[in-house]
Coordinates of C-alpha atoms in Angstrom, one line a residue:
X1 CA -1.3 -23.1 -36.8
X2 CA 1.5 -21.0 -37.9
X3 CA 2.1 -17.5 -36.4
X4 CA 1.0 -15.3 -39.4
X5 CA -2.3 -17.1 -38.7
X6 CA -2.3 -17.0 -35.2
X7 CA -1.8 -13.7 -35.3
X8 CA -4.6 -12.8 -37.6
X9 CA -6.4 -13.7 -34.2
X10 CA -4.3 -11.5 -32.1
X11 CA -5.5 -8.7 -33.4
X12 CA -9.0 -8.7 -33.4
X13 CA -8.6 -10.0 -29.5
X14 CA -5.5 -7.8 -28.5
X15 CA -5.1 -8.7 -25.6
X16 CA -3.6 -12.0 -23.6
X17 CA -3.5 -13.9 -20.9
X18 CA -1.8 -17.0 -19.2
X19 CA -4.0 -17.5 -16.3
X20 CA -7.3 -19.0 -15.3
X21 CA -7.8 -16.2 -12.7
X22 CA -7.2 -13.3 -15.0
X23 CA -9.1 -13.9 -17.9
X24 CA -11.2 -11.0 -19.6
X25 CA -13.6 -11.1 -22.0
X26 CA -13.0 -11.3 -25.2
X27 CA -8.6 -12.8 -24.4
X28 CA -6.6 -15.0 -26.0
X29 CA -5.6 -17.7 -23.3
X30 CA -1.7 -19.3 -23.8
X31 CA -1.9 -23.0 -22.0
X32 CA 1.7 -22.5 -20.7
X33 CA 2.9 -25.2 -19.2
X34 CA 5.4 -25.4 -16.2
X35 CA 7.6 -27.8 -13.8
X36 CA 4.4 -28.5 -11.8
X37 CA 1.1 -27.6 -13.9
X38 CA -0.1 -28.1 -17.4
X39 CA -2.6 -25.2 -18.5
X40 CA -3.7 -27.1 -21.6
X41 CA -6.1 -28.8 -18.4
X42 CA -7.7 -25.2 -17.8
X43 CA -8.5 -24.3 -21.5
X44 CA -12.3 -25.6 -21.5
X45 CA -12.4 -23.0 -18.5
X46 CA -10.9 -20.5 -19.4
X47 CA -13.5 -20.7 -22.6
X48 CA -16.2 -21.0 -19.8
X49 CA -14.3 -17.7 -18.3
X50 CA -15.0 -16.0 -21.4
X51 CA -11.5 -15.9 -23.6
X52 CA -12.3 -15.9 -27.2
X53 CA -9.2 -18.3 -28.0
X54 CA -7.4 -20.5 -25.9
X55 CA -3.7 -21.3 -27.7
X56 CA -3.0 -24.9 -26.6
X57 CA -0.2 -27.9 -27.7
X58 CA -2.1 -31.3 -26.7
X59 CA -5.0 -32.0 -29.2
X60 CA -6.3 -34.0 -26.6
X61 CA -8.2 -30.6 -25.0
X62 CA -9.5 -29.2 -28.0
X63 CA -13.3 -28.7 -27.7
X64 CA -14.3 -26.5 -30.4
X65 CA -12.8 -24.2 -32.6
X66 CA -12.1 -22.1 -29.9
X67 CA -8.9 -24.0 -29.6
X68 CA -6.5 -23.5 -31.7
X69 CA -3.1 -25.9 -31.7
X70 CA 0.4 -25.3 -31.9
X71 CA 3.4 -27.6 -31.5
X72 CA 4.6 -26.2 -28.7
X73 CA 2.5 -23.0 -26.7
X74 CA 5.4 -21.0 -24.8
X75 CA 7.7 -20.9 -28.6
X76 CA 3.8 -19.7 -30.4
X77 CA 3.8 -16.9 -27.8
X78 CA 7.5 -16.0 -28.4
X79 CA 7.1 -16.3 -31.9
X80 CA 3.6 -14.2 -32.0
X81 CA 5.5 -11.2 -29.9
X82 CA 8.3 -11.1 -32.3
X83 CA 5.8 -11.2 -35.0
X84 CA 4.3 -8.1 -33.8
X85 CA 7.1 -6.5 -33.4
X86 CA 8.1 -6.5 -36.9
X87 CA 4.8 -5.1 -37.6
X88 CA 5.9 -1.6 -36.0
X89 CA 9.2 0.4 -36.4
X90 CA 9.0 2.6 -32.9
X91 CA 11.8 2.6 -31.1
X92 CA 12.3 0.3 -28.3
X93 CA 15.2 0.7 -25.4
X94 CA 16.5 -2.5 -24.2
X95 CA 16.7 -2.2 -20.5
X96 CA 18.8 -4.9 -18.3
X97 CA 21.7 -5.0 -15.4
X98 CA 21.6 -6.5 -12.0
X99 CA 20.4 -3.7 -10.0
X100 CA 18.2 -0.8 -11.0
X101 CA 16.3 -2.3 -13.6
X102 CA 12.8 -1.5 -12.5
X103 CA 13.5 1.8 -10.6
X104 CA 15.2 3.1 -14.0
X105 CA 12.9 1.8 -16.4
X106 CA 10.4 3.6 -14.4
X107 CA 12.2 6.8 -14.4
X108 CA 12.7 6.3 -18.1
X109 CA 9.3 5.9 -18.5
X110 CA 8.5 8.8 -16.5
X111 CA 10.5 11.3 -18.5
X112 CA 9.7 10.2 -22.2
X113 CA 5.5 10.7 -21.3
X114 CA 6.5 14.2 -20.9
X115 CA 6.2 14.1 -24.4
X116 CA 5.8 10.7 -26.5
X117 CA 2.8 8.2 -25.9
X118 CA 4.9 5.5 -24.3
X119 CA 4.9 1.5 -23.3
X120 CA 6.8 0.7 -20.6
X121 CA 7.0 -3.0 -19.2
X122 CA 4.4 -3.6 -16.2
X123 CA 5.7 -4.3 -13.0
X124 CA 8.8 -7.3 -13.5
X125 CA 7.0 -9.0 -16.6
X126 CA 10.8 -9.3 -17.7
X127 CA 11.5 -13.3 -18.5
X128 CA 11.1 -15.4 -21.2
X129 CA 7.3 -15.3 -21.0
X130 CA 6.7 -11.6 -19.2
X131 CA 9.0 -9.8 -22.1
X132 CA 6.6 -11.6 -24.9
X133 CA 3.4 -10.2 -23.0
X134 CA 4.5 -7.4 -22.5
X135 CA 5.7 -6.5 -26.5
X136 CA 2.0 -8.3 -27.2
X137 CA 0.5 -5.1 -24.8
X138 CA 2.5 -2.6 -27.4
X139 CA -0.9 -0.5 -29.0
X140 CA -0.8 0.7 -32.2
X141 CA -0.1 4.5 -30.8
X142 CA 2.5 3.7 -29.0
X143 CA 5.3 6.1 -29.7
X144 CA 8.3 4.7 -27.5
X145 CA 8.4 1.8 -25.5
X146 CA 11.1 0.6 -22.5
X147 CA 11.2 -2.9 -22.1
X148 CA 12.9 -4.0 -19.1
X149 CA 14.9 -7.7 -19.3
X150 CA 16.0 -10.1 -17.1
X151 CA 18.1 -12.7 -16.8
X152 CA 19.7 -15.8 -14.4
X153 CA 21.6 -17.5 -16.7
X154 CA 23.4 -17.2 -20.5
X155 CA 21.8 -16.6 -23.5
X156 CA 18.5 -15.1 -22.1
X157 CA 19.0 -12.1 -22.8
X158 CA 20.0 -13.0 -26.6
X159 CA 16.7 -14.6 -26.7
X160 CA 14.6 -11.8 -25.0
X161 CA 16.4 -9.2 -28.0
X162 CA 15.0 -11.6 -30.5
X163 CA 12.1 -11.1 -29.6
X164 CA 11.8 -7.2 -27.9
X165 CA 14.5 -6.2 -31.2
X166 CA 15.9 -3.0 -29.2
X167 CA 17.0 0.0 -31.0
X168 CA 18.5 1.4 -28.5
X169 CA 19.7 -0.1 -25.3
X170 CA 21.1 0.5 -21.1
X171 CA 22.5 -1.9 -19.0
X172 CA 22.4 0.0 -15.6
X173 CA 25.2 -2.4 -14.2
X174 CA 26.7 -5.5 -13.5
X175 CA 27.3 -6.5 -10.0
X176 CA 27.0 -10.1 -7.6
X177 CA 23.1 -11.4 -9.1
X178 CA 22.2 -14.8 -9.9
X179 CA 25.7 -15.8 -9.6
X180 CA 24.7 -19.7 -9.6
X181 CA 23.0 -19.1 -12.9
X182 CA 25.5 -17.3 -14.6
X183 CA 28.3 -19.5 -13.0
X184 CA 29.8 -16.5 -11.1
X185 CA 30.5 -12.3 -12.1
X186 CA 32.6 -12.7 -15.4
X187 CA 29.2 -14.7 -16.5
X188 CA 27.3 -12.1 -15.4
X189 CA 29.0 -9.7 -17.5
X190 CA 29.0 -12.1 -20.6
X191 CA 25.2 -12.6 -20.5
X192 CA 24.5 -8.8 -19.4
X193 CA 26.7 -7.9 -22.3
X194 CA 24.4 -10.2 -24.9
X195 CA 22.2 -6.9 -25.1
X196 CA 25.4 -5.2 -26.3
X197 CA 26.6 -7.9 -28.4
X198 CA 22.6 -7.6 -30.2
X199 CA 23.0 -3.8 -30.5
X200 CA 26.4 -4.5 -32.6
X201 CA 25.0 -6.9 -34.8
X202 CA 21.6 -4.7 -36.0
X203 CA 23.8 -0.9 -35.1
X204 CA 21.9 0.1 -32.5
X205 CA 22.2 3.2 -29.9
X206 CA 23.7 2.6 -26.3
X207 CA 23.6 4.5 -23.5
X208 CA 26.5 3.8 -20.9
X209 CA 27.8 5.4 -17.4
X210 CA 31.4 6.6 -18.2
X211 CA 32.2 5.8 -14.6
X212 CA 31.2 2.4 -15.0
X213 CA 34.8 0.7 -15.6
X214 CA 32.5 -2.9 -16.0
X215 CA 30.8 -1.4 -18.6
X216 CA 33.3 0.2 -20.9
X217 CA 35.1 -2.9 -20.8
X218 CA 32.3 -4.6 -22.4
X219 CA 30.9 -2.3 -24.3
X220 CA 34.5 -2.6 -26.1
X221 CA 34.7 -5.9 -26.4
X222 CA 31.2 -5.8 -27.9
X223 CA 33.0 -3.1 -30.5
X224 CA 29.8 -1.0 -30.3
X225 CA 30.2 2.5 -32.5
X226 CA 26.8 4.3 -31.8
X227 CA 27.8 5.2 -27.7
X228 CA 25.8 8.0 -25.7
X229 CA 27.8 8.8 -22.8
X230 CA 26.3 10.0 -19.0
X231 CA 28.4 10.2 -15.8
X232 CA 30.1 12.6 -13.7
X233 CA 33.0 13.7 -16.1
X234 CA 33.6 16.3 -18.3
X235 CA 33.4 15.1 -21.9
X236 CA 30.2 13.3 -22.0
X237 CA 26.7 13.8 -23.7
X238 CA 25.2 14.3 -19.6
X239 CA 27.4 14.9 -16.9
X240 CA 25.6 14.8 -13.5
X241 CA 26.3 15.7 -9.7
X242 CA 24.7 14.1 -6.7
X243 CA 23.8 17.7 -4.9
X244 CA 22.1 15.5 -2.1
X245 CA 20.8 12.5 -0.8
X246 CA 19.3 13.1 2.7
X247 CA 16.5 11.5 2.3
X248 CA 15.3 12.4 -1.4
X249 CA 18.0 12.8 -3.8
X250 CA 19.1 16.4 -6.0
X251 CA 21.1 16.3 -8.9
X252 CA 22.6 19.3 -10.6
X253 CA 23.0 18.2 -14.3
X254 CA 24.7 20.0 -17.4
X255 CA 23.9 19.6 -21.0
X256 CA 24.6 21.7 -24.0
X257 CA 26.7 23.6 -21.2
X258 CA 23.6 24.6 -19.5
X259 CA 22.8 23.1 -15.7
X260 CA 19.4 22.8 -14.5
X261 CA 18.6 21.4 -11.1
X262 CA 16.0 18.3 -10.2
X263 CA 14.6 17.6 -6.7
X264 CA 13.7 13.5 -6.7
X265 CA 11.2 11.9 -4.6
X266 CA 14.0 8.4 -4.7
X267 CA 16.1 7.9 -1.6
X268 CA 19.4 6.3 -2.1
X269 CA 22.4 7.8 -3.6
X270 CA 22.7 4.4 -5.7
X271 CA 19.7 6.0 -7.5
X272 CA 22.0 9.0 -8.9
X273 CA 23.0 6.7 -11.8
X274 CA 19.9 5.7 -12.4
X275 CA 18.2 9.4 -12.6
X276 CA 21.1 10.3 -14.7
X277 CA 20.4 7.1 -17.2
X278 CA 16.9 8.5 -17.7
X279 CA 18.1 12.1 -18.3
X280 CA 20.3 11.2 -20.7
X281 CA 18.0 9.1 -22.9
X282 CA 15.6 11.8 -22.5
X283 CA 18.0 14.4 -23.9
X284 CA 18.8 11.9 -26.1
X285 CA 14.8 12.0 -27.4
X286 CA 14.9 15.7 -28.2
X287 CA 13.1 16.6 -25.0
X288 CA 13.6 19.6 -23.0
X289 CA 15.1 20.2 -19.7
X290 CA 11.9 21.1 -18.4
X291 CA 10.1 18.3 -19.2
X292 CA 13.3 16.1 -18.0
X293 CA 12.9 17.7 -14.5
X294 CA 9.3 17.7 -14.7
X295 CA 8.5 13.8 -15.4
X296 CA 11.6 12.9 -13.0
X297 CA 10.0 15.7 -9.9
X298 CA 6.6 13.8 -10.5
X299 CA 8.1 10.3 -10.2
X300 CA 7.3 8.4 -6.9
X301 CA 8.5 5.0 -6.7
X302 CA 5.6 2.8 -4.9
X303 CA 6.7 -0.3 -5.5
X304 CA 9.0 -1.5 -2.4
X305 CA 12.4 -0.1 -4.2
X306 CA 14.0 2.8 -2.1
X307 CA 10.7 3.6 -1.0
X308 CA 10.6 5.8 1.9
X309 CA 7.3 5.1 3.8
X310 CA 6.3 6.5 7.2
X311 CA 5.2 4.3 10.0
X312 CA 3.2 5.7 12.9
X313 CA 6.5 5.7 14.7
X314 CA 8.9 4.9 12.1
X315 CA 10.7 6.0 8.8
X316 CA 11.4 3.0 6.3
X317 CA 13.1 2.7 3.9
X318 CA 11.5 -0.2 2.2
X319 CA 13.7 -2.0 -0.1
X320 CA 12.1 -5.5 -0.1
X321 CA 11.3 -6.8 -3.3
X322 CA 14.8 -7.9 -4.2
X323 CA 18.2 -7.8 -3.1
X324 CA 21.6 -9.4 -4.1
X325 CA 25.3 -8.6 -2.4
X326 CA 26.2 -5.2 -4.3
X327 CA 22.4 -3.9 -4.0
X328 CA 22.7 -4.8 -0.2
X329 CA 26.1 -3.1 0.1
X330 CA 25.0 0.4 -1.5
X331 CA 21.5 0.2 0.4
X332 CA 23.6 0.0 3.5
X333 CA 26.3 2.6 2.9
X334 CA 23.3 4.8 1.9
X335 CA 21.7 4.7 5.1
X336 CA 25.0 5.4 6.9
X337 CA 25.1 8.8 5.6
X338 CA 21.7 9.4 6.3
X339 CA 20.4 11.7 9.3
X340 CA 18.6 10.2 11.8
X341 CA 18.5 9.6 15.7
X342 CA 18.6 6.2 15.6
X343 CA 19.2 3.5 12.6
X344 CA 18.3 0.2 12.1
X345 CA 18.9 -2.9 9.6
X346 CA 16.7 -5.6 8.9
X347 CA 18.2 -7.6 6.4
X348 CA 17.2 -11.1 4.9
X349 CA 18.8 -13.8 2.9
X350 CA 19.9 -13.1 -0.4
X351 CA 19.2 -15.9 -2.9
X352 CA 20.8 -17.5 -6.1
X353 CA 24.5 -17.1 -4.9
X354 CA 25.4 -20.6 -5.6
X355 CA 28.7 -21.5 -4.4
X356 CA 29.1 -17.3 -3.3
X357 CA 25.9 -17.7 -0.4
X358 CA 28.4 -18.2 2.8
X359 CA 31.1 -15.9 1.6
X360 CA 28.8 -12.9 0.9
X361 CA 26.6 -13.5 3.5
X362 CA 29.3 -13.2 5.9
X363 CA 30.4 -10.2 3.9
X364 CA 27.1 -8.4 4.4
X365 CA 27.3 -9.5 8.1
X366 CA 30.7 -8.0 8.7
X367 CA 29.8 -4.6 6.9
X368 CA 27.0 -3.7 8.9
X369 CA 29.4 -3.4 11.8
X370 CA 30.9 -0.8 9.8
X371 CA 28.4 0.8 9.6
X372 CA 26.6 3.5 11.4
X373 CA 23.8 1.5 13.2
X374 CA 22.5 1.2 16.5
X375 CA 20.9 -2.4 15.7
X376 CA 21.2 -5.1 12.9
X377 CA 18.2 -7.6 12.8
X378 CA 19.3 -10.5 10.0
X379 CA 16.6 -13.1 8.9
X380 CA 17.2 -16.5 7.2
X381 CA 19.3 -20.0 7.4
X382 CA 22.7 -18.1 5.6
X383 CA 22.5 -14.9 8.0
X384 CA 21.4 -17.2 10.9
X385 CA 24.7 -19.2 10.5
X386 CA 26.8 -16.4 11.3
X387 CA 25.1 -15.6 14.5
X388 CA 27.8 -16.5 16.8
X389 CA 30.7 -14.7 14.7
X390 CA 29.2 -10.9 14.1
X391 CA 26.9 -8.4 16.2
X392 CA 23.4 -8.2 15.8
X393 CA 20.0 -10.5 16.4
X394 CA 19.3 -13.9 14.4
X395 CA 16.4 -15.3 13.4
X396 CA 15.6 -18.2 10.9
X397 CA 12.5 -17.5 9.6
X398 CA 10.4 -13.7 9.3
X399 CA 7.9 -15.6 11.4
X400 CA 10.3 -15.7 14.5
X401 CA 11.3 -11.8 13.2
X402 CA 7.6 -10.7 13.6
X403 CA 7.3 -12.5 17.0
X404 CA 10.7 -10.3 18.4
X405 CA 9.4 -7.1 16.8
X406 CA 5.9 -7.2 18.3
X407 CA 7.4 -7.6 21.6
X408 CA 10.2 -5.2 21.6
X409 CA 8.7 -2.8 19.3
X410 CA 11.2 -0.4 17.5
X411 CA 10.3 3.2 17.8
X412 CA 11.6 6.8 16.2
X413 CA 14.0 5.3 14.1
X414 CA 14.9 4.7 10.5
X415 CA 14.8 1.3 9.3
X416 CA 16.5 -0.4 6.2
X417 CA 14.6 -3.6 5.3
X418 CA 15.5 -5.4 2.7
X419 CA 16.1 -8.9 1.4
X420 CA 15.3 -10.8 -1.5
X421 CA 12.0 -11.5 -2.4
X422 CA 11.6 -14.9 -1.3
X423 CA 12.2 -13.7 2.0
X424 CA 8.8 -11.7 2.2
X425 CA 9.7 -9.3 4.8
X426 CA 7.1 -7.3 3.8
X427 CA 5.3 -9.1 6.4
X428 CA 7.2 -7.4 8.9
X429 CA 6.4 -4.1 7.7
X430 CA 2.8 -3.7 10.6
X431 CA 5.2 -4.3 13.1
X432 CA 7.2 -1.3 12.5

């Protein structure tokens, strides 16, 4: 079936899915397959689940002509979301960098629906398979969309622009992520730099932070002519000012030689950049101060990045869902400045280092006794090794964490916990 065809399907059953357990009436069903599963096995029911089409690559499962067969299902759904984004000619920004993707796209988001009918990518749907489903989720009166990309390794994010096509593009930074895919920080900013490198080739619009020194270089090298500058200098298109961070952040911001002040509901001074990103691309989009300040006053980040959530004895700033060495680092000089009677980290592992993990662990270790904190709790076999060399309590597993907390509760405090997600210390948040 070729993708003209298979799209002919698409859209008179809009909407798509990839598993069993979330099927809807009515869906098209892509049989991905993985390292340990093959969902060609579960297209009968899925059928049974009621999708209208199940896309499949082994004849062998075809039933009915319900099934329809490609040579390969991952490359039909690629193929189908770039497909249908030819079909429209909205613009897209191309979102990627190793920390702030989410909480900016989010911001973005929150800004341009001041005004424009806008797509922005659910939750992380931001790999090889979630940026297809989520251009496939684009509806016809969509205005702007923001379509967040990630990446552990080179040439990703060439392939994601394939398919998303950007027209304009952010990276928010490049920092210490995924290091073993990317075979260390110079191939981090090579395959961060692929969105640039796209946005050259088809003359695209990019947004950069002038007080990035990382980015400038590659933005450069990429030779890029259509720049939009933010930062904290004179001479660019938004210049900002962190006004304060303690908890929620306030930035004073000038445009047009006119400064307006926003009151955040975001914690973390690392999320000035990010604020500013989303101002800029907003002023950018012919929108109004006021309605600038009024999607970003209305923002409130509920899902576990810088969110600031009150326990019954507690404030926690709960920072779980990823971490890496730079995103720890800021996260910790954040809450060294913050005010409170008594501060606490709980910090887990941090995965995909490679041949980094024991240097930046230790790192991380000997910073917190730099820092201004009356207790360090580290979770995980890389934190767990340092035990005997830095301050603080070690435990292997959260499990072990959970046990310690429950009986040595801790109580009026502020607590950092973060770690990557594999680490699941959101376990840990009753016992705080």
């Amino acid at each position: 079936m070729t993708t003209e065809e298979l799209y002919a399907y698409y859209l008179k059953n809009p909407v798509i899915s990839t598993d069993t357990r979330n099927i809807s009436n009515g869906c098209i069903f892509f049989a991905l397959k993985g390292e340990n599963f093959n969902a060609n096995q579960f297209a009968a029911q899925a059928i049974e689940k009621g999708a209208a089409f199940v896309v499949i690559d082994e004849e062998e499962y075809s039933t009915d002509n319900k099934c329809l067969l490609v040579d390969d299902v991952l490359t039909a759904l690629q193929k189908l979301a770039k497909y249908h984004r030819e079909q429209s000619n909205i613009p897209v920004v191309g979102l990627t960098g190793s920390n702030g993707k989410t909480t900016s796209k989010e911001l973005i988001n929150a800004v341009l629906a001041e005004r424009y009918k806008t797509f922005a990518t659910h939750g992380n749907l931001n790999n090889h398979i979630g940026v297809p489903l989520s251009i496939l989720s684009i509806k016809p009166d969509v205005e702007i969309a923001i379509i967040e990309m990630g990446a552990n390794h080179q040439k990703e994010i060439e392939l994601l622009c394939t398919i998303a096509q950007p027209t304009h593009g952010i990276i928010t930074n490049v920092g210490m992520a995924h290091l073993d895919g990317f075979g260390g920080f110079e191939g981090v900013k090579k395959g961060k730099a692929e969105l640039y490198n796209y946005l050259k080739q088809t003359q695209g619009y990019t947004f950069i932070n002038r007080d990035n020194s990382n980015l400038l270089e590659m933005s450069a090298n990429a030779g890029l002519s259509k720049l939009i500058y933010y930062g904290t200098e004179n001479g660019n298109t938004i210049k900002g000012t962190l006004k304060s961070s303690d908890p929620f952040i306030e930035v004073d911001w000038t445009n047009h030689e006119v400064t307006t002040t926003v009151k955040t509901h975001l914690t973390g001074s690392y999320n000035f950049e990010n604020i500013l990103a989303s101002i800029c691309i907003g002023d950018f989009f012919d929108m109004s101060a006021d309605d600038i300040n009024s999607g970003l006053s209305k923002y409130e980040p509920k899902n576990n990045r810088s969110q600031l959530t009150k326990t019954e004895t507690n404030t926690v700033i709960c920072d779980f869902y990823n971490a890496n060495p730079s995103s720890m680092t800021a996260a910790l000089n954040n809450i060294s400045v913050l005010t409170a009677d008594k501060k606490v980290a709980i910090l887990g592992d941090m995965f995909e280092l490679g041949a980094e993990s024991e240097n930046q662990h230790e790192l991380i270790a000997q910073q917190t006794e730099n820092n201004d904190l009356d207790e360090a709790i580290f979770i995980g076999k890389y934190f767990y090794s340092f035990k005997e060399k830095f301050k603080g309590t070690y435990f292997e597993t959260p499990t072990e964490a959970a046990a310690y907390l429950k009986e040595n509760p801790i109580k009026n405090s502020l607590v950092l916990l973060k770690g990557s997600r594999g680490m699941k210390l959101e376990s840990l948040l009753e016992y705080l």
